PDB file of C-alpha atoms in Angstrom:
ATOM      1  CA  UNK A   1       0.000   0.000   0.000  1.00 42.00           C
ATOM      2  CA  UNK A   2       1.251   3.499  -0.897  1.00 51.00           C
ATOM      3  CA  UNK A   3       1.384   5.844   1.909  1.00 69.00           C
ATOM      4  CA  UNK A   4       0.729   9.706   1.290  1.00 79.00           C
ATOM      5  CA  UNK A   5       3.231  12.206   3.795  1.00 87.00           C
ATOM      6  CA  UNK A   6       0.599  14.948   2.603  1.00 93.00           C
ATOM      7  CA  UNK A   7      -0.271  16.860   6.369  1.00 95.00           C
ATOM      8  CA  UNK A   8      -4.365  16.127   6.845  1.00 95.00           C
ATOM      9  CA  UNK A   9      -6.210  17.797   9.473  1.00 96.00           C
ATOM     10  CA  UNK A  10      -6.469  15.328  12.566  1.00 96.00           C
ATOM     11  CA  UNK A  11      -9.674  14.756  14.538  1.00 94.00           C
ATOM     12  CA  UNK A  12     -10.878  13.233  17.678  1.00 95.00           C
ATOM     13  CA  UNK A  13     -11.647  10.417  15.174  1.00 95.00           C
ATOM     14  CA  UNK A  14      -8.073   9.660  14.805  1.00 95.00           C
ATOM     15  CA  UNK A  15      -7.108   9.729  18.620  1.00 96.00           C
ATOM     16  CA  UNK A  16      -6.181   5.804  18.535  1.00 96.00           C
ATOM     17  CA  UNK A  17      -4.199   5.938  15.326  1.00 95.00           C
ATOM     18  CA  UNK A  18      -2.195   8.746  16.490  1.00 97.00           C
ATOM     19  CA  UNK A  19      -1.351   7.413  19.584  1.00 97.00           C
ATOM     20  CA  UNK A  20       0.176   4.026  18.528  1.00 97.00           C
ATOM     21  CA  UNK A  21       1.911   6.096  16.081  1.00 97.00           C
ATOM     22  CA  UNK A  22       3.613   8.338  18.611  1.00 97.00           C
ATOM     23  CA  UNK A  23       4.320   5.817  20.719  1.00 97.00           C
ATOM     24  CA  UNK A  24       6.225   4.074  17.612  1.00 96.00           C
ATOM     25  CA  UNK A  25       8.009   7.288  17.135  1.00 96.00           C
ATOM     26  CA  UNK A  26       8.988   7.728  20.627  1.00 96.00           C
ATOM     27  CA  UNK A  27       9.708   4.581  21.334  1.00 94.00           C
ATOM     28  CA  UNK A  28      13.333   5.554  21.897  1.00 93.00           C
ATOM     29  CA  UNK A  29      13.417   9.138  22.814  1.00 95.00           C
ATOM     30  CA  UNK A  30      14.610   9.788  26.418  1.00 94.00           C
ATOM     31  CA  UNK A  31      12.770  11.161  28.330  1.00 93.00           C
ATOM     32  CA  UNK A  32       9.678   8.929  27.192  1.00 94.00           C
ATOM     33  CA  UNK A  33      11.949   6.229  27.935  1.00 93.00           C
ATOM     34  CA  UNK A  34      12.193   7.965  31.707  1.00 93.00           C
ATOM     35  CA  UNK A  35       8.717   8.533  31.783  1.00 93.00           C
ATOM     36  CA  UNK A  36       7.410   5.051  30.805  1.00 93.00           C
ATOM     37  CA  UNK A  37      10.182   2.577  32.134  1.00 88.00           C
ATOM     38  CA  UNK A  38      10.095  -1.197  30.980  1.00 76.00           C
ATOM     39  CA  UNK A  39      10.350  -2.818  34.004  1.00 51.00           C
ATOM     40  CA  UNK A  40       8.616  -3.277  37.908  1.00 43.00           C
ATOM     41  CA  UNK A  41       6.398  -0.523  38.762  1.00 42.00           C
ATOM     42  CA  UNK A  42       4.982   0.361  35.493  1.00 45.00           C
ATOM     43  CA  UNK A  43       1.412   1.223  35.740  1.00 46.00           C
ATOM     44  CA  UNK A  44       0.450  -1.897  33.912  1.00 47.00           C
ATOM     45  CA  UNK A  45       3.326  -4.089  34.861  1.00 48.00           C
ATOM     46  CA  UNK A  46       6.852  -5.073  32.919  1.00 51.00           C
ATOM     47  CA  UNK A  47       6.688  -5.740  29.777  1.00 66.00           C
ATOM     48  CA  UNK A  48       7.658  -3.928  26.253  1.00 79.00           C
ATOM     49  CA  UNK A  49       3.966  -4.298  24.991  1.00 85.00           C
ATOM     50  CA  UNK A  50       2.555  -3.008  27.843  1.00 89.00           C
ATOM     51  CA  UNK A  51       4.933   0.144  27.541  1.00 91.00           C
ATOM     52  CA  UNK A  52       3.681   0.829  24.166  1.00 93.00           C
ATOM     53  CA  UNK A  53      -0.276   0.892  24.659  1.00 94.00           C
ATOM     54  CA  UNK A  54       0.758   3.213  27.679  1.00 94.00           C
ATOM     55  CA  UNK A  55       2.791   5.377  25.155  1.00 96.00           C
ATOM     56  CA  UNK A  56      -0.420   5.313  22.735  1.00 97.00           C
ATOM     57  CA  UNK A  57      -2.658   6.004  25.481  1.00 96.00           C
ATOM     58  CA  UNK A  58      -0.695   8.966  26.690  1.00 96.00           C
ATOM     59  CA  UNK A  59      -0.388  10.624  23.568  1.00 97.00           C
ATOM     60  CA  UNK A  60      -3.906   9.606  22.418  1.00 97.00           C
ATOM     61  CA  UNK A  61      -5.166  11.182  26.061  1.00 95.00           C
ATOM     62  CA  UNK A  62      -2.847  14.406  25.430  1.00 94.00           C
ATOM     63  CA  UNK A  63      -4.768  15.002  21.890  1.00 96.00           C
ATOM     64  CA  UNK A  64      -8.355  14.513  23.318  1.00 95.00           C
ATOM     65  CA  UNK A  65      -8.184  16.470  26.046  1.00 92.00           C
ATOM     66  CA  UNK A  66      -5.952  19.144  24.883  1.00 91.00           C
ATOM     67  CA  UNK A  67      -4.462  19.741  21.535  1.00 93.00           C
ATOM     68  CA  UNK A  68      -7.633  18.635  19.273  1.00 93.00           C
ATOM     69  CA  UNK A  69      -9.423  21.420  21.038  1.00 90.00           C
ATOM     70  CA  UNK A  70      -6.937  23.973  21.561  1.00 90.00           C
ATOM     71  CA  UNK A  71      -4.200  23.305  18.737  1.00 92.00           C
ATOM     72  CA  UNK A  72      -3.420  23.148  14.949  1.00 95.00           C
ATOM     73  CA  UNK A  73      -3.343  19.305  14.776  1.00 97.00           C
ATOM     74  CA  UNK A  74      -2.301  17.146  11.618  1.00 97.00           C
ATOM     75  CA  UNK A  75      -0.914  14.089  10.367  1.00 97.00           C
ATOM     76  CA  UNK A  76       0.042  11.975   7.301  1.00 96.00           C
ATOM     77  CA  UNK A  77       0.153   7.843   6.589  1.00 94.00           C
ATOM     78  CA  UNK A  78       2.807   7.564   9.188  1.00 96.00           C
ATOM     79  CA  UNK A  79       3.044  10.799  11.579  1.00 97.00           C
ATOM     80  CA  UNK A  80       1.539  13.252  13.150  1.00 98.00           C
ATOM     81  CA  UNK A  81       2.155  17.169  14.532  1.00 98.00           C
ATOM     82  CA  UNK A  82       0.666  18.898  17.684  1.00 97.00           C
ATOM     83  CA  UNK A  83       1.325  22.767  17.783  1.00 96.00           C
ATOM     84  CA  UNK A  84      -0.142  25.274  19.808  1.00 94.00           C
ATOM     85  CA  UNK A  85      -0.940  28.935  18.270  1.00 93.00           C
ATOM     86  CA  UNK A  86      -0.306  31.986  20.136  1.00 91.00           C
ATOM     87  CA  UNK A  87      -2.852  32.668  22.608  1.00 80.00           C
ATOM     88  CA  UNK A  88      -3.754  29.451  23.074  1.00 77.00           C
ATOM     89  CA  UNK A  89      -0.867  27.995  25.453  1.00 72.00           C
ATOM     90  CA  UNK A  90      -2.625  28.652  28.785  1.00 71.00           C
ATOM     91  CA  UNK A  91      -6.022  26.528  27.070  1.00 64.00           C
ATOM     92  CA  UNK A  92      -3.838  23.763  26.310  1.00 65.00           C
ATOM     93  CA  UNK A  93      -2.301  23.323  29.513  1.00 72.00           C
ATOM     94  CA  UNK A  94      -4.293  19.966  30.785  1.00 75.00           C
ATOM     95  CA  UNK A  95      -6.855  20.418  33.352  1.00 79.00           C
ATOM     96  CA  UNK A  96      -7.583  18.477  36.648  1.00 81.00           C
ATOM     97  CA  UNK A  97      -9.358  15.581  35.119  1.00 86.00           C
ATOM     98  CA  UNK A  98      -6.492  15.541  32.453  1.00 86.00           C
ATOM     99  CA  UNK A  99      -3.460  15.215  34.778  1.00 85.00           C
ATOM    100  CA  UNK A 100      -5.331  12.516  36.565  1.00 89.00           C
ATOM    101  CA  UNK A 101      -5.934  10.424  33.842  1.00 92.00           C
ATOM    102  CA  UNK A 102      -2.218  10.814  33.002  1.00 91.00           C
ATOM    103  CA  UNK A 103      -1.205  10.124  36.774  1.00 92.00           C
ATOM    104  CA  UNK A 104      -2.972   6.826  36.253  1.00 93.00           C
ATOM    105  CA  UNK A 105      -1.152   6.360  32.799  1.00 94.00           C
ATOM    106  CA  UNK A 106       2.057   6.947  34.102  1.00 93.00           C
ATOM    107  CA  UNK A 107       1.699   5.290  37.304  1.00 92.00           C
ATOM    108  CA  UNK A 108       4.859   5.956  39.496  1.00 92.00           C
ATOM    109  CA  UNK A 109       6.491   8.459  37.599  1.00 92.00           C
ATOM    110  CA  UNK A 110       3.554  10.769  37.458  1.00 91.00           C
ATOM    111  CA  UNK A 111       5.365  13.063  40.656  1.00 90.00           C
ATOM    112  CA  UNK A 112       8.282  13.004  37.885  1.00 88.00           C
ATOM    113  CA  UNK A 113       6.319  14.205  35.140  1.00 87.00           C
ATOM    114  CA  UNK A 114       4.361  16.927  36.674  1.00 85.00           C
ATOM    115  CA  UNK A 115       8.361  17.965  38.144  1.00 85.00           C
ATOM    116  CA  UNK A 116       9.207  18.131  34.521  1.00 84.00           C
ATOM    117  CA  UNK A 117       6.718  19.902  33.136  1.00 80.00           C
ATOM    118  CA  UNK A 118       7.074  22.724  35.175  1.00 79.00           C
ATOM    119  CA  UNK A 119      10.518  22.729  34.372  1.00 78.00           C
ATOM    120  CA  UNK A 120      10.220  23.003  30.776  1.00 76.00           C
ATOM    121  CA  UNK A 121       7.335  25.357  31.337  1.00 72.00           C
ATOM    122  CA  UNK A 122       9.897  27.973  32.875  1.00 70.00           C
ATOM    123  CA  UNK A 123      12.195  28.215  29.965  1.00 71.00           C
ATOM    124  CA  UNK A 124       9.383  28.992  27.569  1.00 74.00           C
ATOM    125  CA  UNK A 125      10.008  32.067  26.010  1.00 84.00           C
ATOM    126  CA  UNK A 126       7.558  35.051  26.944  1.00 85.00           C
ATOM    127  CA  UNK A 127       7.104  36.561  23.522  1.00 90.00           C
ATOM    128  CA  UNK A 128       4.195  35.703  21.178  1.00 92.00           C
ATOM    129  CA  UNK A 129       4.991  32.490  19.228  1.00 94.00           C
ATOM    130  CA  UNK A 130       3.841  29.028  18.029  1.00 95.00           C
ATOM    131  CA  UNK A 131       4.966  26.018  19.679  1.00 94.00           C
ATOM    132  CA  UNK A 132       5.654  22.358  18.863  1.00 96.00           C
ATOM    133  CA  UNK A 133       4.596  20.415  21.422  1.00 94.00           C
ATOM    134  CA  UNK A 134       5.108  16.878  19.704  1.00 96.00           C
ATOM    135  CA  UNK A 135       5.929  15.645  16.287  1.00 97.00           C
ATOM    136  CA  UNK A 136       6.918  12.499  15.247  1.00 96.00           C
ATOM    137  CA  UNK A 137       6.669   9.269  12.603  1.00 96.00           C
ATOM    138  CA  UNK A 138       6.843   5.926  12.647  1.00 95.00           C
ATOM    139  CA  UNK A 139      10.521   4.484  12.112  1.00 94.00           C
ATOM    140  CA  UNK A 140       9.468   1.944   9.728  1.00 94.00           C
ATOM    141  CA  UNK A 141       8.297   5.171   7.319  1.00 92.00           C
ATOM    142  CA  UNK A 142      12.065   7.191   8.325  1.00 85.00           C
ATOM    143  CA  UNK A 143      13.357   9.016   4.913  1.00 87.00           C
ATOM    144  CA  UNK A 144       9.972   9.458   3.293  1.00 92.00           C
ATOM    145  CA  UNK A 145       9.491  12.519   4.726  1.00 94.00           C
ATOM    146  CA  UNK A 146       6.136  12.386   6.999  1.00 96.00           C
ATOM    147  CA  UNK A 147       8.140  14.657   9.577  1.00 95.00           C
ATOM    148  CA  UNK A 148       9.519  17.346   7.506  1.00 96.00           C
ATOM    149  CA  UNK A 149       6.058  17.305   5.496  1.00 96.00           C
ATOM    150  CA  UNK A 150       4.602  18.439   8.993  1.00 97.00           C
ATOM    151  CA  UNK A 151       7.422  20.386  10.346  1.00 97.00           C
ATOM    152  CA  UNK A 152       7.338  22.435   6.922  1.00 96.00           C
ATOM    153  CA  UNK A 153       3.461  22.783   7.516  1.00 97.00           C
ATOM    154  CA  UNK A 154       3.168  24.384  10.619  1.00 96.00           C
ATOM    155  CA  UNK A 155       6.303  26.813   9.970  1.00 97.00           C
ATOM    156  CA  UNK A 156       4.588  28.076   7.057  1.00 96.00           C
ATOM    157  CA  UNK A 157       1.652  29.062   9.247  1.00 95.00           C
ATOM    158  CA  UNK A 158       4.112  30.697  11.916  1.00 96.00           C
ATOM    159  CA  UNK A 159       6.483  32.295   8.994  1.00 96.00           C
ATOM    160  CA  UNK A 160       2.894  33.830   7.685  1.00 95.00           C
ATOM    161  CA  UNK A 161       1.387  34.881  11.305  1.00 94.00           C
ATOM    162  CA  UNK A 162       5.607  36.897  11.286  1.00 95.00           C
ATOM    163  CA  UNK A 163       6.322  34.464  15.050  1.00 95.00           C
ATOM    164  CA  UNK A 164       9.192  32.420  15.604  1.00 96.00           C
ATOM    165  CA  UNK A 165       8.520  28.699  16.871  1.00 96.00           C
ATOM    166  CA  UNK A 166       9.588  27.265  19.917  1.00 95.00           C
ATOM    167  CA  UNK A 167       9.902  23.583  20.747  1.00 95.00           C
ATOM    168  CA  UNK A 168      11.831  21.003  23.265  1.00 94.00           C
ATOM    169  CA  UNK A 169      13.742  18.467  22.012  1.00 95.00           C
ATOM    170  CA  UNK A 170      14.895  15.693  24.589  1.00 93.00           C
ATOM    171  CA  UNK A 171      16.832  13.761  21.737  1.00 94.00           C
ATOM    172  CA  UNK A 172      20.150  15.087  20.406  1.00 94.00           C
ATOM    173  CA  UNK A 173      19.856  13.039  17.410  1.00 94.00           C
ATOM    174  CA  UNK A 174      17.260  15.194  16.046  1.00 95.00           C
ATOM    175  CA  UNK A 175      19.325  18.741  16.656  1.00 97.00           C
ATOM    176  CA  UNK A 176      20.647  18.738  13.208  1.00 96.00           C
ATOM    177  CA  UNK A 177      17.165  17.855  12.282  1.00 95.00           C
ATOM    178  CA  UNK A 178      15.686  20.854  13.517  1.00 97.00           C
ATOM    179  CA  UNK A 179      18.711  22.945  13.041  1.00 96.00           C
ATOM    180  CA  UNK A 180      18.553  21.984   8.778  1.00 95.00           C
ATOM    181  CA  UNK A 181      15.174  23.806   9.126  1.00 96.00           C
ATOM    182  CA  UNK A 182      15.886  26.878  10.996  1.00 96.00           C
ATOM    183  CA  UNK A 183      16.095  26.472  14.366  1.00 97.00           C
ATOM    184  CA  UNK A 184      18.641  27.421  17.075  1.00 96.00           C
ATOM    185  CA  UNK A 185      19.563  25.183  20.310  1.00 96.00           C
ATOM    186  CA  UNK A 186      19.081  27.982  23.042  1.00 94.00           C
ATOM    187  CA  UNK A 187      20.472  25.910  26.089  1.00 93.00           C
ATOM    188  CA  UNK A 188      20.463  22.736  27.991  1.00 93.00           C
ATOM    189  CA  UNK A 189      17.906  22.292  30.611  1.00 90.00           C
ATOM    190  CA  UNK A 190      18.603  19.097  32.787  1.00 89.00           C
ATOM    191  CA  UNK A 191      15.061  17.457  34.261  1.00 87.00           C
ATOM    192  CA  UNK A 192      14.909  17.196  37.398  1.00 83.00           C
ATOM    193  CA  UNK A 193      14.678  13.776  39.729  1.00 83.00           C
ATOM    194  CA  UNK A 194      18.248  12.602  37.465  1.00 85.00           C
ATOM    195  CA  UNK A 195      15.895  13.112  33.983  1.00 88.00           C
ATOM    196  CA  UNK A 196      17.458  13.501  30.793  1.00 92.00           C
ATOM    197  CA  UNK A 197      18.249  16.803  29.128  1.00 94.00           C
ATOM    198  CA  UNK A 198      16.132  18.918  27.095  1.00 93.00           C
ATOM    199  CA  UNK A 199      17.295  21.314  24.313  1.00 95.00           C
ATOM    200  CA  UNK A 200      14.779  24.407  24.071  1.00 94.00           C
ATOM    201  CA  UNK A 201      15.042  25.759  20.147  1.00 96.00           C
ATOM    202  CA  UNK A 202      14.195  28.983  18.468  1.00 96.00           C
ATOM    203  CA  UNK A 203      13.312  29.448  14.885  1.00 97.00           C
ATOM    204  CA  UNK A 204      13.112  33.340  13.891  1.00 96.00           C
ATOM    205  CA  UNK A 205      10.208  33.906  11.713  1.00 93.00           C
ATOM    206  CA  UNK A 206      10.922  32.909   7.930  1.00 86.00           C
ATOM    207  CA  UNK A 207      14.326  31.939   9.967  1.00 76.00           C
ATOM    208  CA  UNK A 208      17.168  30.479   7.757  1.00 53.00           C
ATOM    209  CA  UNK A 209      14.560  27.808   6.103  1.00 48.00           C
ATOM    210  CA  UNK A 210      16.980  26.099   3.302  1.00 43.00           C
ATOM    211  CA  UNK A 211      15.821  26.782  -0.352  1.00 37.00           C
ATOM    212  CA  UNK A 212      13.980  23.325  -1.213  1.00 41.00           C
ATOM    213  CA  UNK A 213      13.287  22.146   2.495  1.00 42.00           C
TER     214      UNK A 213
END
């Protein structure tokens, strides 16, 4: 079967696709890794199939609750993009019944996760911008261009709006990634409870975008 990497506007109808595809995609980033061990204490015991329905149920909770109603949401055959506009970053932040949904998902770590998030909430920049707040594909798609098809999408709403973009990344492999499209590592901010590091980035509006990318 052909598969498209044309971006597609995602809805609440697509909540269980996205998630197992995010959890494919972040199967090996860091601080998911930190978030949703493989081993005793798990929310839903050891195991690495059990780790990946908690992935998809995390990100499929995080795109109910939140970013279908308060984000630019899309996807393709293999990925899929949450960003949040400008203006709308307080309205995404999850409410009570969302964080304790998640503090079931993540069982154990959820004390962790809420530390983190506050962390990387303080080293958002104040000015008006769009953020990433999760983009990924599935690795058995890698090189056909499902992430850059999204990346490219949202940057040409930001690079029309005139804002920079702002993401985390917590995996070093994908600097250059972001950096062939733009952006600029602004720091290192280390998690707290021994997490792994996060890079915040900057992309100036219209920023350094490579002719053909």
């Amino acid at each position: 079967m052909s598969m498209t990497n044309m971006p597609k506007p995602a809805t609440i109808d697509e909540a269980s696709w996205i998630g197992r595809i995010l959890a494919l995609a972040f199967d090996d980033d860091p601080m998911m890794r930190w978030f949703f061990p493989d081993g005793p204490g798990a929310a839903d015991g050891p195991g690495e199939a059990a780790r990946e329905a908690r992935l998809a149920r995390y990100f499929s909770t995080i795109f109910t609750r939140q970013y279908a109603h308060h984000g630019v949401c899309e996807y393709t055959d293999a990925a899929a993009a949450f960003w949040v506009p400008p203006g709308a970053a307080d309205k995404a932040v999850p409410d009570a019944a969302t964080v304790e949904e998640l503090s079931v998902i993540l069982g154990d770590r959820a004390p962790l996760f809420r530390q983190a998030a506050e962390a990387a909430a303080g080293e958002g920049p104040t000015e008006p911008h769009w953020y990433l707040a999760v983009i990924g594909a599935d690795p058995a798609a890698q090189g056909q261009g499902h992430g850059a098809a999204l990346l490219r999408s949202g940057l040409a709403e930001a690079d029309e709006a005139g804002l920079p973009v702002y993401l985390e990344s917590s995996k070093p492999a994908n600097l250059p990634f972001y950096e062939h499209f733009g952006f600029t590592v602004l720091g290192e901010v280390q998690l707290p409870g021994g997490g792994p590091t996060l890079w915040p980035m900057r992309r100036a509006p219209g920023g350094g975008r490579p002719a053909g990318a």
